[in-house]
Short mmCIF file of C-alpha atoms and ligand atoms in Angstrom, two decimals:
data_model
loop_
_atom_site.label_atom_id
_atom_site.label_comp_id
_atom_site.label_asym_id
_atom_site.label_seq_id
_atom_site.Cartn_x
_atom_site.Cartn_y
_atom_site.Cartn_z
CA MET A 1 -19.56 16.43 -24.75
CA ASN A 2 -15.95 15.12 -26.91
CA ARG A 3 -16.46 11.43 -27.74
CA GLU A 4 -12.57 11.03 -28.29
CA LYS A 5 -10.95 8.11 -26.13
CA ILE A 6 -9.66 9.37 -23.02
CA HIS A 7 -5.81 7.95 -22.88
CA ILE A 8 -4.49 7.72 -19.59
CA LEU A 9 -0.50 7.30 -18.89
CA PHE A 10 -0.03 5.11 -15.53
CA PHE A 11 3.54 5.61 -13.92
CA PRO A 12 3.78 3.67 -10.77
CA PHE A 13 6.60 3.33 -8.70
CA MET A 14 8.77 0.17 -9.37
CA ALA A 15 7.62 -1.53 -5.97
CA HIS A 16 4.80 -4.26 -5.76
CA GLY A 17 3.06 -2.48 -3.25
CA HIS A 18 2.87 0.43 -5.71
CA MET A 19 2.40 -1.29 -8.75
CA ILE A 20 -0.05 -3.24 -7.58
CA PRO A 21 -2.93 -0.27 -7.16
CA VAL A 22 -1.56 1.16 -9.86
CA LEU A 23 -2.80 -1.81 -11.92
CA ASP A 24 -5.84 -1.98 -10.42
CA MET A 25 -6.23 1.73 -11.18
CA ALA A 26 -5.40 1.04 -14.67
CA LYS A 27 -7.88 -1.88 -15.35
CA LEU A 28 -10.27 0.48 -13.63
CA PHE A 29 -10.52 3.26 -15.81
CA ALA A 30 -9.86 0.67 -19.05
CA SER A 31 -13.42 -1.24 -18.01
CA ARG A 32 -15.37 2.26 -17.42
CA GLY A 33 -13.74 2.76 -21.27
CA ALA A 34 -10.68 4.86 -20.66
CA LYS A 35 -7.77 3.52 -22.68
CA SER A 36 -5.32 3.16 -20.69
CA THR A 37 -1.18 2.51 -20.61
CA LEU A 38 1.42 1.71 -17.46
CA LEU A 39 4.89 2.42 -18.23
CA THR A 40 7.49 0.46 -16.48
CA THR A 41 11.17 -1.36 -16.94
CA PRO A 42 11.74 -4.54 -18.50
CA ILE A 43 12.34 -6.27 -15.88
CA ASN A 44 8.63 -4.81 -14.19
CA ALA A 45 6.43 -5.46 -17.34
CA LYS A 46 6.80 -9.12 -17.36
CA ILE A 47 5.40 -8.95 -13.63
CA LEU A 48 2.87 -6.90 -15.37
CA GLU A 49 1.96 -9.15 -18.72
CA LYS A 50 0.58 -11.42 -17.19
CA PRO A 51 -2.22 -10.08 -15.56
CA ILE A 52 -3.23 -7.31 -18.36
CA GLU A 53 -3.03 -10.57 -20.29
CA ALA A 54 -5.45 -12.23 -18.00
CA PHE A 55 -7.70 -9.14 -18.10
CA LYS A 56 -7.87 -8.85 -21.89
CA VAL A 57 -8.72 -12.15 -22.01
CA GLN A 58 -11.62 -11.59 -19.66
CA ASN A 59 -12.51 -8.31 -21.58
CA PRO A 60 -11.24 -7.87 -24.95
CA ASP A 61 -13.01 -4.99 -25.56
CA PHE A 62 -11.11 -3.02 -22.71
CA GLU A 63 -8.37 -0.63 -23.91
CA ILE A 64 -4.98 -1.60 -22.04
CA GLY A 65 -1.41 -2.52 -22.27
CA ILE A 66 2.20 -1.19 -21.58
CA LYS A 67 5.07 0.99 -22.90
CA ILE A 68 8.68 -0.34 -21.46
CA PHE A 69 10.80 2.38 -20.85
CA ASN A 70 15.00 1.67 -20.70
CA PHE A 71 16.30 1.58 -17.03
CA PRO A 72 20.22 0.47 -17.06
CA CYS A 73 20.62 -0.30 -14.04
CA VAL A 74 24.85 -0.43 -14.30
CA GLU A 75 25.25 2.53 -15.62
CA LEU A 76 23.45 4.13 -12.84
CA GLY A 77 25.29 2.36 -10.04
CA LEU A 78 22.53 0.33 -8.89
CA PRO A 79 23.63 -3.55 -9.12
CA GLU A 80 22.16 -5.21 -12.25
CA GLY A 81 18.85 -6.31 -12.10
CA CYS A 82 18.05 -4.07 -9.65
CA GLU A 83 14.42 -3.03 -10.91
CA ASN A 84 12.03 -3.09 -8.14
CA GLY A 85 12.12 -1.61 -4.71
CA ASP A 86 11.72 -5.17 -3.53
CA PHE A 87 15.07 -6.07 -5.06
CA ILE A 88 16.66 -4.15 -2.69
CA ASN A 89 15.52 -5.75 0.40
CA SER A 90 16.72 -8.96 -0.72
CA TYR A 91 19.70 -7.81 -1.95
CA GLN A 92 21.87 -5.66 -0.33
CA LYS A 93 23.03 -7.38 3.60
CA SER A 94 24.04 -3.73 4.64
CA ASP A 95 22.81 -0.09 4.21
CA SER A 96 19.67 -1.24 2.25
CA SER A 97 18.43 1.69 2.93
CA ASN A 98 21.05 4.02 0.99
CA LEU A 99 20.15 2.58 -1.76
CA PHE A 100 16.75 2.55 -1.71
CA VAL A 101 17.47 6.06 -1.86
CA LYS A 102 19.27 5.56 -4.73
CA PHE A 103 17.44 3.54 -6.70
CA ILE A 104 14.59 6.45 -5.79
CA LEU A 105 16.59 9.32 -6.50
CA SER A 106 18.41 6.88 -10.21
CA THR A 107 14.28 6.75 -11.83
CA LYS A 108 14.59 9.93 -12.89
CA TYR A 109 16.95 8.90 -15.58
CA MET A 110 13.47 7.88 -17.08
CA LYS A 111 12.34 11.47 -18.04
CA HIS A 112 13.48 11.70 -21.62
CA GLN A 113 11.80 8.80 -22.31
CA LEU A 114 8.49 9.94 -21.21
CA GLU A 115 8.73 13.05 -22.20
CA SER A 116 9.25 11.56 -25.67
CA PHE A 117 6.42 9.44 -25.14
CA ILE A 118 4.19 11.97 -23.91
CA GLU A 119 4.92 14.35 -27.48
CA THR A 120 4.01 11.50 -29.77
CA THR A 121 1.20 9.58 -28.22
CA ARG A 122 -0.89 13.42 -26.01
CA PRO A 123 -2.94 11.61 -23.26
CA SER A 124 -5.35 12.74 -21.71
CA ALA A 125 -3.54 12.71 -18.44
CA LEU A 126 -0.21 11.68 -16.75
CA VAL A 127 -1.01 9.50 -13.02
CA ALA A 128 2.15 9.60 -11.74
CA ASP A 129 2.87 8.21 -8.08
CA MET A 130 4.85 11.05 -5.70
CA PHE A 131 8.30 9.35 -6.05
CA PHE A 132 8.21 10.83 -9.69
CA PRO A 133 8.05 14.54 -8.88
CA TRP A 134 10.10 15.27 -11.48
CA ALA A 135 6.66 14.51 -13.84
CA THR A 136 4.88 16.70 -12.80
CA GLU A 137 7.48 19.33 -15.28
CA SER A 138 7.65 17.08 -17.77
CA ALA A 139 3.51 16.69 -18.46
CA GLU A 140 3.43 20.24 -18.15
CA LYS A 141 5.48 20.97 -21.36
CA PHE A 142 2.88 19.68 -22.85
CA GLY A 143 0.09 20.91 -21.69
CA VAL A 144 -0.71 17.08 -20.50
CA PRO A 145 -2.28 17.29 -16.49
CA ARG A 146 -0.22 15.27 -14.26
CA LEU A 147 -2.04 13.71 -11.18
CA VAL A 148 -0.06 12.21 -8.52
CA PHE A 149 -0.94 8.78 -6.98
CA HIS A 150 0.84 8.77 -3.17
CA GLY A 151 -0.66 5.06 -2.47
CA THR A 152 -1.81 6.18 0.84
CA SER A 153 -5.09 7.54 2.37
CA VAL A 154 -5.49 10.91 2.90
CA PHE A 155 -5.86 10.93 6.74
CA ALA A 156 -2.27 10.27 6.53
CA LEU A 157 -1.39 13.08 3.82
CA CYS A 158 -2.93 15.49 6.29
CA CYS A 159 -1.10 14.30 9.50
CA SER A 160 1.58 15.05 6.97
CA TYR A 161 0.72 18.16 5.84
CA ASN A 162 0.41 19.26 10.01
CA MET A 163 3.48 18.42 10.68
CA ARG A 164 5.44 20.18 8.15
CA ILE A 165 3.61 23.25 8.84
CA HIS A 166 3.63 23.51 12.54
CA LYS A 167 6.54 21.38 13.36
CA PRO A 168 5.56 19.67 16.92
CA HIS A 169 7.91 17.27 17.08
CA LYS A 170 10.40 20.01 17.56
CA LYS A 171 9.06 21.05 20.66
CA VAL A 172 9.53 17.52 22.57
CA SER A 173 12.79 16.89 24.15
CA THR A 174 13.19 12.87 22.65
CA SER A 175 12.18 11.63 19.45
CA SER A 176 9.67 8.89 22.04
CA THR A 177 7.76 11.77 23.76
CA PRO A 178 4.33 11.73 22.60
CA PHE A 179 2.91 14.88 21.07
CA VAL A 180 -0.61 16.13 19.50
CA ILE A 181 -0.29 16.89 15.79
CA PRO A 182 -2.25 19.89 15.58
CA GLY A 183 -4.29 21.66 12.91
CA LEU A 184 -6.12 18.38 12.14
CA PRO A 185 -10.03 18.28 12.77
CA GLY A 186 -11.35 15.12 14.37
CA GLU A 187 -9.49 13.13 17.00
CA GLU A 188 -6.52 14.33 18.63
CA ILE A 189 -3.88 12.46 17.52
CA VAL A 190 -1.08 10.90 19.61
CA ILE A 191 2.03 10.24 17.64
CA THR A 192 5.88 10.33 18.11
CA ARG A 193 9.18 11.35 16.38
CA ASP A 194 9.81 8.19 15.46
CA GLN A 195 6.80 7.17 14.83
CA ALA A 196 6.21 9.93 12.48
CA ASN A 197 8.90 8.87 10.35
CA VAL A 198 9.51 12.35 8.23
CA VAL A 199 12.59 13.16 6.52
CA PHE A 200 12.33 17.14 8.06
CA ASP A 201 16.42 18.05 6.96
CA GLU A 202 15.97 19.40 3.81
CA GLU A 203 19.94 20.05 3.27
CA THR A 204 20.28 15.93 2.70
CA PRO A 205 19.73 15.09 -0.63
CA PHE A 206 16.57 12.47 0.06
CA GLY A 207 15.50 15.80 2.41
CA LYS A 208 15.50 17.82 -0.79
CA PHE A 209 13.69 15.05 -3.27
CA TRP A 210 10.86 15.26 -0.25
CA LYS A 211 10.49 18.98 -0.87
CA GLU A 212 10.62 18.19 -4.52
CA VAL A 213 7.75 15.30 -3.63
CA ARG A 214 5.92 18.47 -1.87
CA GLU A 215 6.43 21.02 -4.92
CA SER A 216 5.63 18.62 -7.63
CA GLU A 217 2.05 17.98 -5.84
CA ILE A 218 1.20 21.81 -5.23
CA SER A 219 1.87 21.93 -9.01
CA SER A 220 0.29 19.07 -10.37
CA PHE A 221 -2.98 18.86 -10.92
CA GLY A 222 -4.40 16.98 -8.65
CA VAL A 223 -4.75 13.58 -6.18
CA LEU A 224 -5.56 10.40 -6.74
CA VAL A 225 -6.71 8.80 -3.45
CA ASN A 226 -6.78 4.50 -3.07
CA SER A 227 -9.82 5.00 -0.50
CA PHE A 228 -13.68 6.16 -0.31
CA TYR A 229 -14.32 9.80 0.47
CA GLU A 230 -16.69 8.64 3.62
CA LEU A 231 -14.06 6.95 4.83
CA GLU A 232 -12.27 9.70 5.84
CA SER A 233 -14.92 13.25 4.72
CA ALA A 234 -13.07 15.64 7.46
CA TYR A 235 -9.79 14.79 5.97
CA ALA A 236 -10.29 15.06 2.66
CA ASP A 237 -12.36 18.39 2.85
CA PHE A 238 -9.66 19.67 5.57
CA TYR A 239 -6.66 18.43 2.31
CA SER A 240 -8.69 20.02 -0.86
CA SER A 241 -8.85 22.88 1.24
CA SER A 242 -5.40 23.63 3.41
CA VAL A 243 -3.11 22.19 0.87
CA ALA A 244 -5.68 23.44 -1.96
CA LYS A 245 -5.68 20.23 -4.47
CA ARG A 246 -8.12 18.03 -5.91
CA VAL A 247 -8.22 15.30 -4.50
CA TRP A 248 -10.75 12.39 -5.88
CA HIS A 249 -10.87 8.99 -3.89
CA ILE A 250 -11.75 6.36 -6.40
CA GLY A 251 -11.07 3.44 -4.44
CA PRO A 252 -10.78 1.06 -2.95
CA LEU A 253 -8.86 0.08 -5.58
CA SER A 254 -8.68 -3.28 -4.54
CA LEU A 255 -12.68 -3.55 -5.73
CA SER A 256 -11.86 -3.89 -9.10
CA ASN A 257 -10.59 -7.00 -8.45
CA LYS A 258 -13.79 -9.33 -9.13
CA GLU A 259 -13.33 -13.01 -10.77
CA PHE A 260 -11.18 -15.65 -8.47
CA ALA A 261 -8.16 -15.80 -10.93
CA GLU A 262 -7.66 -12.05 -10.67
CA LYS A 263 -7.65 -11.74 -7.21
CA ALA A 264 -5.96 -14.46 -6.91
CA GLY A 265 -2.92 -13.08 -9.54
CA ARG A 266 -2.37 -9.89 -7.48
CA GLY A 267 1.35 -9.67 -7.20
CA LYS A 268 3.44 -12.39 -7.36
CA LYS A 269 3.05 -15.41 -7.98
CA ALA A 270 2.14 -16.90 -3.94
CA THR A 271 3.43 -20.03 -2.94
CA ILE A 272 0.45 -21.86 -2.32
CA ASP A 273 -1.96 -23.14 -4.07
CA GLU A 274 -5.42 -20.79 -4.13
CA GLU A 275 -7.71 -23.41 -3.93
CA GLU A 276 -5.84 -25.48 -1.88
CA CYS A 277 -6.13 -22.55 0.55
CA LEU A 278 -9.54 -21.64 0.49
CA ILE A 279 -10.76 -24.96 0.82
CA TRP A 280 -8.82 -24.95 3.77
CA LEU A 281 -10.99 -22.06 4.81
CA ASP A 282 -14.08 -23.54 3.73
CA SER A 283 -13.15 -26.08 6.72
CA LYS A 284 -12.77 -23.16 9.47
CA THR A 285 -15.94 -21.50 10.88
CA PRO A 286 -16.95 -18.13 9.88
CA GLY A 287 -14.56 -15.42 11.77
CA SER A 288 -12.23 -17.40 13.57
CA VAL A 289 -9.16 -17.22 11.76
CA VAL A 290 -6.96 -14.14 12.23
CA TYR A 291 -4.94 -13.72 8.82
CA MET A 292 -1.00 -12.01 9.24
CA SER A 293 0.99 -10.75 6.87
CA PHE A 294 3.32 -7.27 6.87
CA GLY A 295 3.05 -6.70 3.11
CA SER A 296 5.34 -7.38 0.51
CA ARG A 297 8.80 -5.85 1.77
CA THR A 298 9.14 -6.64 6.06
CA SER A 299 10.62 -9.18 6.75
CA PHE A 300 11.76 -9.87 10.57
CA THR A 301 14.62 -11.11 12.68
CA ASN A 302 14.66 -15.41 14.06
CA GLU A 303 13.99 -13.94 17.11
CA GLN A 304 10.33 -12.16 16.78
CA LEU A 305 8.79 -14.73 14.29
CA LEU A 306 9.81 -17.10 17.01
CA GLU A 307 8.29 -14.81 19.54
CA ILE A 308 4.86 -14.21 17.04
CA ALA A 309 4.79 -18.32 16.98
CA TYR A 310 4.81 -18.73 20.44
CA GLY A 311 2.17 -16.02 20.45
CA LEU A 312 0.02 -17.72 17.73
CA GLU A 313 0.44 -21.08 19.16
CA SER A 314 -0.57 -19.85 22.73
CA SER A 315 -3.74 -17.77 21.98
CA GLY A 316 -5.50 -20.71 20.38
CA GLN A 317 -7.34 -18.93 17.53
CA ASN A 318 -7.11 -20.35 13.91
CA PHE A 319 -4.61 -18.61 12.02
CA ILE A 320 -3.00 -18.16 8.82
CA TRP A 321 0.06 -16.85 8.92
CA VAL A 322 2.59 -14.91 5.55
CA VAL A 323 6.36 -15.78 6.99
CA ARG A 324 9.20 -14.07 4.38
CA LYS A 325 12.20 -14.72 5.57
CA ASN A 326 15.52 -12.47 4.30
CA GLU A 327 18.77 -13.60 2.65
CA ASN A 328 20.92 -13.61 5.97
CA GLN A 329 18.02 -16.66 7.30
CA GLY A 330 18.90 -19.43 4.42
CA GLU A 331 17.21 -22.34 4.28
CA ASN A 332 17.00 -23.63 8.15
CA GLU A 333 13.54 -23.65 9.78
CA GLU A 334 15.34 -21.96 12.65
CA TRP A 335 12.59 -19.41 14.21
CA LEU A 336 10.01 -22.39 14.42
CA PRO A 337 9.62 -23.77 17.48
CA LYS A 338 10.07 -27.48 17.44
CA GLY A 339 7.30 -29.44 16.82
CA PHE A 340 4.84 -26.25 16.46
CA GLU A 341 3.65 -27.11 12.32
CA GLU A 342 2.86 -30.63 13.99
CA ARG A 343 0.88 -28.93 17.40
CA THR A 344 -1.06 -26.30 15.05
CA THR A 345 -1.41 -28.84 12.13
CA ARG A 346 -5.40 -28.41 12.64
CA LYS A 347 -5.19 -24.76 13.59
CA GLY A 348 -2.95 -22.74 11.62
CA LEU A 349 -1.30 -22.25 8.32
CA ILE A 350 2.18 -21.11 6.99
CA ILE A 351 2.34 -19.31 3.46
CA ARG A 352 6.49 -19.51 3.37
CA GLY A 353 6.06 -16.53 0.69
CA TRP A 354 3.43 -14.69 -1.34
CA ALA A 355 -0.17 -15.23 0.14
CA PRO A 356 -3.32 -14.69 -2.61
CA GLN A 357 -4.08 -12.06 0.49
CA VAL A 358 -7.41 -10.31 -1.46
CA LEU A 359 -8.81 -13.98 -2.16
CA ILE A 360 -8.16 -15.17 1.98
CA LEU A 361 -9.36 -11.20 3.72
CA ASP A 362 -12.76 -12.40 1.64
CA HIS A 363 -12.81 -15.40 2.86
CA ILE A 364 -16.02 -15.38 5.26
CA ALA A 365 -13.80 -17.66 8.30
CA VAL A 366 -11.51 -14.62 8.64
CA GLY A 367 -12.64 -12.79 11.26
CA GLY A 368 -8.99 -10.37 11.92
CA PHE A 369 -6.39 -9.70 10.04
CA VAL A 370 -2.73 -8.66 11.23
CA THR A 371 -1.24 -6.35 9.72
CA HIS A 372 1.77 -4.16 8.71
CA CYS A 373 -0.65 -1.15 8.38
CA GLY A 374 0.64 -0.39 4.59
CA TRP A 375 -2.08 1.59 3.16
CA ASN A 376 -2.75 -1.13 0.33
CA SER A 377 -3.35 -3.90 3.20
CA ALA A 378 -5.15 -1.21 5.46
CA MET A 379 -7.70 -0.53 2.82
CA GLU A 380 -8.01 -4.26 2.01
CA GLY A 381 -8.73 -5.19 4.98
CA ILE A 382 -11.30 -2.63 5.54
CA ALA A 383 -12.75 -3.59 2.06
CA ALA A 384 -13.24 -6.83 3.04
CA GLY A 385 -15.11 -5.44 7.06
CA LEU A 386 -12.38 -7.30 9.15
CA PRO A 387 -11.05 -5.80 11.94
CA MET A 388 -7.43 -5.78 12.49
CA VAL A 389 -4.60 -5.92 14.84
CA THR A 390 -1.57 -3.41 13.77
CA TRP A 391 1.25 -3.58 14.25
CA PRO A 392 3.11 -0.42 12.15
CA MET A 393 7.08 -0.71 11.72
CA GLY A 394 7.98 2.56 9.34
CA ALA A 395 7.17 4.60 6.12
CA GLU A 396 4.10 5.85 6.59
CA GLN A 397 2.52 3.67 8.98
CA PHE A 398 2.12 5.35 11.99
CA TYR A 399 -0.52 7.33 10.64
CA ASN A 400 -2.00 4.35 8.94
CA GLU A 401 -2.58 2.56 12.23
CA LYS A 402 -3.68 6.07 13.90
CA GLN A 403 -6.80 5.99 11.37
CA LEU A 404 -7.56 1.85 12.12
CA THR A 405 -6.97 2.66 16.08
CA LYS A 406 -8.26 6.15 16.73
CA VAL A 407 -10.30 6.86 14.15
CA LEU A 408 -12.29 4.50 12.72
CA ARG A 409 -11.88 2.29 16.38
CA ILE A 410 -11.31 -1.13 13.98
CA GLY A 411 -7.82 -1.70 15.48
CA VAL A 412 -5.49 -2.95 18.36
CA ASN A 413 -2.42 -2.12 18.26
CA VAL A 414 -0.05 -5.03 19.12
CA GLY A 415 2.49 -2.80 21.29
CA ALA A 416 4.18 -1.71 18.52
CA THR A 417 5.80 1.38 18.98
CA GLU A 418 8.87 2.04 17.82
CA LEU A 419 9.80 2.00 13.91
CA VAL A 420 11.19 -1.88 13.50
CA LYS A 421 14.68 -0.50 12.54
CA LYS A 422 15.04 0.44 16.36
CA GLY A 423 14.54 -3.28 17.22
CA LYS A 424 12.31 -3.48 19.83
CA LEU A 425 11.29 -6.98 20.03
CA ILE A 426 7.29 -7.28 20.11
CA SER A 427 6.87 -10.39 22.97
CA ARG A 428 4.87 -13.81 22.16
CA GLU A 429 2.05 -12.49 25.21
CA GLU A 430 1.77 -9.37 23.24
CA VAL A 431 0.92 -11.49 20.05
CA ASP A 432 -1.23 -13.80 21.59
CA LYS A 433 -3.38 -10.88 23.55
CA ALA A 434 -4.07 -8.86 20.47
CA VAL A 435 -5.21 -12.13 18.73
CA ARG A 436 -7.03 -13.06 21.06
CA GLU A 437 -8.43 -9.20 21.09
CA VAL A 438 -8.89 -9.23 18.01
CA ILE A 439 -11.26 -11.62 17.96
CA VAL A 440 -13.20 -12.88 21.20
CA GLY A 441 -15.18 -10.87 23.80
CA GLU A 442 -17.21 -8.19 23.65
CA GLU A 443 -15.19 -5.41 22.87
CA ALA A 444 -13.86 -7.89 20.03
CA GLU A 445 -17.89 -7.82 18.69
CA GLU A 446 -18.17 -4.03 18.90
CA ARG A 447 -15.85 -3.99 16.85
CA ARG A 448 -16.27 -6.26 14.77
CA ILE A 449 -19.82 -4.81 13.26
CA ARG A 450 -17.84 -1.65 12.78
CA ALA A 451 -15.72 -3.08 10.96
CA LYS A 452 -18.27 -5.29 9.41
CA LYS A 453 -20.12 -1.87 8.28
CA LEU A 454 -17.33 -0.29 7.06
CA GLY A 455 -16.75 -2.74 5.00
CA GLU A 456 -20.45 -2.41 3.42
CA MET A 457 -19.85 1.39 2.30
CA ALA A 458 -16.54 0.48 0.90
CA LYS A 459 -17.94 -2.16 -1.74
CA ASP A 460 -21.24 0.42 -2.20
CA ALA A 461 -18.81 3.50 -3.02
CA VAL A 462 -17.41 1.93 -6.00
CA GLU A 463 -20.96 0.21 -6.99
CA LYS A 464 -22.77 2.32 -9.41
CA GLY A 465 -24.11 5.55 -7.93
CA GLY A 466 -21.72 5.21 -4.91
CA SER A 467 -19.04 7.84 -4.08
CA SER A 468 -15.76 6.56 -5.88
CA TYR A 469 -18.02 5.47 -9.06
CA ASN A 470 -18.79 8.93 -9.13
CA ASN A 471 -15.37 10.47 -8.76
CA VAL A 472 -14.17 8.39 -11.44
CA ASN A 473 -17.09 9.98 -13.48
CA LYS A 474 -16.21 13.46 -12.52
CA PHE A 475 -12.62 13.00 -13.46
CA MET A 476 -13.38 11.28 -17.21
CA LYS A 477 -15.34 14.05 -17.50
CA GLU A 478 -13.28 16.40 -16.46
CA LEU A 479 -10.71 14.85 -18.31
CA ASN A 480 -12.82 14.79 -21.78
CA SER A 481 -13.79 18.49 -21.26
CA ARG A 482 -10.04 19.54 -21.85
CA LYS A 483 -9.62 18.73 -25.16
N1 LIG B 501 0.64 -8.44 -1.08
C1 LIG B 501 0.27 -10.28 -1.30
N2 LIG B 501 0.65 -11.13 -0.80
C2 LIG B 501 1.38 -10.72 -0.02
C3 LIG B 501 1.84 -10.00 0.48
C4 LIG B 501 1.45 -8.92 -0.37
O1 LIG B 501 -1.09 -10.18 -2.39
O2 LIG B 501 1.93 -11.77 0.54
C5 LIG B 501 -0.38 -7.52 -1.43
C6 LIG B 501 -1.54 -7.29 -0.61
O3 LIG B 501 -2.30 -7.49 -1.25
C7 LIG B 501 -1.39 -5.26 -0.79
C8 LIG B 501 0.43 -5.40 -1.33
O4 LIG B 501 0.67 -6.19 -2.08
O5 LIG B 501 -1.67 -5.44 -2.24
C9 LIG B 501 1.10 -4.73 -0.46
O6 LIG B 501 1.31 -3.66 -0.37
P1 LIG B 501 0.87 -2.10 1.99
O7 LIG B 501 0.92 -1.19 1.12
O8 LIG B 501 0.54 -2.82 2.49
O9 LIG B 501 2.54 -2.67 1.73
P2 LIG B 501 3.92 -2.60 1.42
O10 LIG B 501 4.23 -3.58 0.46
O11 LIG B 501 4.10 -1.50 0.23
O12 LIG B 501 4.74 -1.99 2.84
#
């Protein structure tokens, strides 16, 4: 075998939900003997630098670095400093979805920089986010294999694929009429047009973009997935045979963070002292705390936050609630019922901003996770062996929630049936019911047992000899043999 070091370029889409797993992946490959280089823009490089430095101090022999690409926001017609998708949420009061599309389309500006970097470094592979369809061609020019990172499960990819092929949404009269997604292996998956949230009109700029995303995947070398084979083997096999794409399940990627500091340093700086948070959890009985968080981008209206607060309080369960406000809400706390924190002081903890999520999920006191079903969060919940309350809101989150509730049977839906932009309010009664349901009772116990088993399987997958561990080996061997 050629012993020359493998060099992999990792190019995450610039948003925390994409950068976090890609950094985990870059660290994973570095720890397995590859040289990893992350490609990003100046502001995002600042976010990645600290955890990378910490990783290098712990592992001086591992090779990992950053290459910074220029991204002139103002010249590109974007607001100054708009280098990260999460910025858009906090910036634009109206029309934020148009700005988000513009931001995604603007990333193509980095194509030339990517090509000249590939030309000079001649890496073994380029792992680029699905939001960069143009990257397949850039890599191809220099004979470098391009891998796609979707950030989601293969189950969700299979759902999207069958929606495109069979177009079941065209056979129903309204956007809220349920239908079965045809062609899937296993369970019948029922969804609505709203929930599927797919851009079908290929004539719009965003529709054209999605078409490019699909085509670039078909001509790519394959797909890397933050999941493990045993979790979704039927779907992985279906995907390989139908889309004829090679898939390497190499996750859960969050499990590559072993130490306290690594787990605490994922994403933004936590707005709570991590040690204090763990001390608070230490004071609670095992499995008694519900952790509620909605990812890196979602924020709710005051009205919805109030319902959540009342629901949590009346459930009587211990909780950690991560609240991210949008910029319209200002500093006042009208979203919190009067005296809420005094009344719930022994039972609850509110984290206003960013939580050290993986540290919390891994704590023995946590017994359930209320999640928006972003795939990173879902996978982190699975890796921690936790049952979940599912509260999907957009993107591919409704597919993820079907996987958690119908296929894996470790989730309870809170009552979220529509995209959040449609404005359905989840009532305090629904929050109360779902939170109790995930912690208390016979069905909760059955769910807990299933979730615990999946958590053990997830950990086995990344251990030496496990399926994800072996997939990393196979993938690296293949890159080596191409040299
Ligand atoms: N996250 C975190 N603390 C927070 C919120 C989010 O550490 O307070 C992390 C979470 O662990 C996950 C990522 O941010 O790794 C969010 O990704 P996900 O796919 O769940 O949702 P998105 O933010 O993309 O909607």
